[in-house]
Amino acid sequence: MTKHLLSLLALVAWLGGCAAQGALKPSSADEAGLPLPFRQVLPNGMRLIIQDHRAADVVAVYLFVGVGGRDEGPNELGFSHFQEHMLFKGTDTQGPGFVDREVEGVGGRSNANTSLDYTFYYLVVPTQEMPNAIRILADMAFRSKFDPAELSREGDVILEEGRIEIDNPRTALVRGLYGLVFRDHPYGRPILGTRETLKAATRENVLAYYKRHYVPENVTLVVVGPVAPGSVNAAVRETFGRSPATGHRRAPVPGARPLSGGIRREVERPEQQAYLALGWLAPRADDSDGFAVDMLASILGGTESSRLARKLRDQDRLVSSITMSYAALVGGGIVSVRAELEAGDLDKVERLILEEIARVQESGVTEEERQIAVTHFEAEHAFDTETAEGLAYAYGIAETTWSLEEELRYVERIRQVTREQIRDVARRYLSRTDYARLAFVPRSKERR
Amino acid sequence: MRRLPVALLSGVALLGALATPATALEAGVVSRARFPNGLTLLVRENPTAPVVAVSLAVRMGTRWETRETAGISNFLQLMVVRGTTSRSGTQIVEDADRLGGKIDAIGDQDWSQIEATALSRHRVALLELVADVALRPSIPDGLVEPIKQFLLRQIRNRAEQPYPVAFDTLMHSLFGLHPYAWHPLGSRESVERIDRPALLAHYRRHYVPSGMVLAVSGRVRAPAVIAEVERLFGAMPAGQSPPASKVSPPAAAVSREVREVPGAQAQILIGALAPPLTHPDYPAVKVLSTVLGGGMAGRFFTELRDKQALAYSTGALYPSLAGTGYVVTQLGTAPENLRRAEPSLKKELDRIREEPPSAEELRVAKAYLLGHFAMDRRTNARQAWYLATFELAGVGHEFLDRYVAAVRDVTPADVQRVARTYLGTVRESVARPPAR
């Protein structure tokens, strides 16, 4: 610990003028035998996180941008995701496909994803390619070209992506549930946009959106691998560091409207398999209740031996799969239960899920269940440390949606959650009336 | 860490299942032990993370099935993790949860596996759990029917999705009566027939130590693992593993089948028989499939998606199989694009036979193939899987080193030659929504 602290201080001095964010505390990563990560804020406001990780001769470089579905105006639906695609389509000096060519040409891989609170891009490359990977991401972030012909072609590709989503019931179910739980809220909008907004996208308005959000203060770069912080820092200063601060401040996200009285929807689909999703509003990412909600979701439906799996899958055999999960977003969280079942059992399964929730609300959970849940999260973190990208992804999300320091202390905080706290959050958040219910059922004529 | 469900992320990913399966060896010493009863154990010490993964591979899968027993290997695997003489199915998953891990079992074409992970401080308990499931499964009578129903639903669901329908149709036309023709799930007719006595007989026939490889990777010490495995598996009686099916696939021929599947996308699959992993052409065909459909720099992605916007998903698949295998090329598109997309995909298959890849294309394809392979082998679960699978296939895990060297030696002429050899006569399968 002392050694890492010293090197952190040395780095801060060497950087001169950088506002480092203090020493990071012991962590789950530390227990895995890893040194602590460095976190720095560059003079232009960009954040940089570096983790020494010597499992393989591979470095993961993740760029997280504070832009996602929640930042889009009504005429900009799908723009965050559109940008994500366009950033692979060339810069002022490079043509389309340059990222794939450069990265795959050295045996690396690249990809990107858009969510509600963030967009991220990653390159995983052999260690010696680290400076190149940083340059490529900086070019994508600040020098993308948005060629009009490419823009039009990529719009078609995204419409195809939408088709895949529609075809996949599991994806469609999650999207649909968010739409219900976060109705009239940015989190309830379609990340892919609509046919209308995509067709109406012009180079001017897409470019304006890009210029507004892709600025140093809104990005975090995470570099994980067998790397020296000094060399990473040099590569970052040569590239990202050259872009000036803009004074950008991201607009806060509004709170979600309560689900008073509940909301129910049934959708007919071609599959004979039925799908059920229930959703509740839950604590936002920075709410300390979140640790207890994580534990609650794990005990009820986060593991193979969870209460819902045992009762509904193993004992009553009403579902072929059932899971409960908690996603903590910046502006509000969501607890969801998803099950695959036969259409005739929908109501019964819903009732039994509510009964299991009531049982936790009334009698709480056992000490053994609490301990299994702690082990579950401890293991999740331990498995994250196997690869550079597992850690880079975890750090990037934490930095963008809550706090890296909290992420590093996560397992410690989870261990402190009491059985009473788990029961209390079950009472506070899992209303038996105010929740959203979405069911996919076979088309009437296809029902057996 | 609380993450969004993957479904809520939108990316530019290729169809995951079509990424060319990777294969090569990273640094790390593998210890091998062969016990008197014939069981092989491989241990890779990997101190990176405080975790451990185990793969127990069994010489059992569709290759040992007939059309009548199709799906029995996978069915059996689902049963072995659902009860032993001393643990119920619920206790098995509870025990795995207590260890901070998972236990699962599946049947595939050339192998069946029990796969398990845990925090490394529970390594002994994990090995005990795997041994219990493998050596003392009870095949609980009351669970055979529910698991059968679960499998029948999976078979039904598979028949409702465009890509699986197109894929299964193509496999049937490529392989005829050969067992690779059917999916490891089996068919409705065969699965309906399978009962507990059949499962028990299948278990006794295949779970013999000479047909099993146990691989362990993680923060462990090899000598301790070897001693532990000897204690747990040493008493297993020796036996002879049964031979695989001798049926051959039909000769190459041109065919085209169209299936109507409700959905928003149409799927075009074009494929042909291809050499097994032991064949000298295996590395060149791996490179060929990568030149065509490997990653975003491959020909399909750049031509069909980037330039022509004809596809969201496109790729090529050449799995590593012990018997005569297959190359499948794929394109998912809007139904109205079918007429343009089909000839475009075929044109790419013609082009690779007519002109070899450029030196740069070949360099990128090799880098992608080997890079992907190296990256795929970083988690302990994948390490254990690679060790067990290639040992079981009879080539040893050292095969992977030789494979890497052989890929490096592939020339543009080699790629063109194997394209001509294997892609000259292709079969086609299309799944599209019914016309409205």
Short mmCIF file of C-alpha atoms in Angstrom, two decimals, chain A residues 4 24-37 51-53 224 377-378 381-386 391 394-395 404-412 415, chain B residues 1 48-50 219:
data_model
loop_
_atom_site.label_atom_id
_atom_site.label_comp_id
_atom_site.label_asym_id
_atom_site.label_seq_id
_atom_site.Cartn_x
_atom_site.Cartn_y
_atom_site.Cartn_z
CA HIS A 4 1.69 2.44 -4.35
CA LEU A 24 -7.27 5.30 -3.68
CA LYS A 25 -8.15 2.95 -0.88
CA PRO A 26 -7.52 -0.77 -0.54
CA SER A 27 -9.76 -2.72 -2.77
CA SER A 28 -11.05 -5.99 -4.00
CA ALA A 29 -8.52 -5.65 -6.79
CA ASP A 30 -5.88 -5.35 -4.08
CA GLU A 31 -7.04 -8.65 -2.57
CA ALA A 32 -6.59 -10.25 -5.96
CA GLY A 33 -2.92 -9.27 -5.68
CA LEU A 34 -3.10 -6.27 -7.97
CA PRO A 35 -1.54 -2.91 -7.29
CA LEU A 36 -3.96 -0.01 -6.98
CA PRO A 37 -4.95 1.92 -10.08
CA GLN A 51 -4.07 -0.20 -13.84
CA ASP A 52 -0.95 -2.33 -13.87
CA HIS A 53 -2.15 -5.84 -14.78
CA VAL A 224 -5.16 -1.76 -18.10
CA PHE A 377 -20.14 -10.51 -5.54
CA GLU A 378 -16.67 -11.32 -4.30
CA HIS A 381 -14.99 -9.16 -8.84
CA ALA A 382 -12.34 -11.87 -8.69
CA PHE A 383 -13.28 -13.13 -12.15
CA ASP A 384 -13.15 -9.56 -13.45
CA THR A 385 -9.48 -9.44 -12.56
CA GLU A 386 -8.67 -12.34 -14.90
CA LEU A 391 -11.11 -4.51 -15.06
CA ALA A 394 -15.58 -2.13 -14.43
CA TYR A 395 -13.44 0.96 -13.79
CA LEU A 404 -13.99 4.57 -8.91
CA GLU A 405 -13.24 4.69 -5.22
CA GLU A 406 -16.59 3.11 -4.40
CA GLU A 407 -15.95 0.45 -7.01
CA LEU A 408 -12.63 -0.40 -5.38
CA ARG A 409 -14.31 -0.72 -2.00
CA TYR A 410 -17.29 -2.50 -3.40
CA VAL A 411 -16.76 -5.95 -1.88
CA GLU A 412 -15.90 -4.39 1.48
CA ARG A 415 -19.76 -7.41 3.32
CA MET B 1 -20.63 -3.19 -9.56
CA THR B 48 -3.32 -14.11 -12.05
CA ALA B 49 -6.63 -14.05 -10.21
CA PRO B 50 -7.87 -15.81 -7.06
CA ARG B 219 -4.42 -20.27 -8.73
#
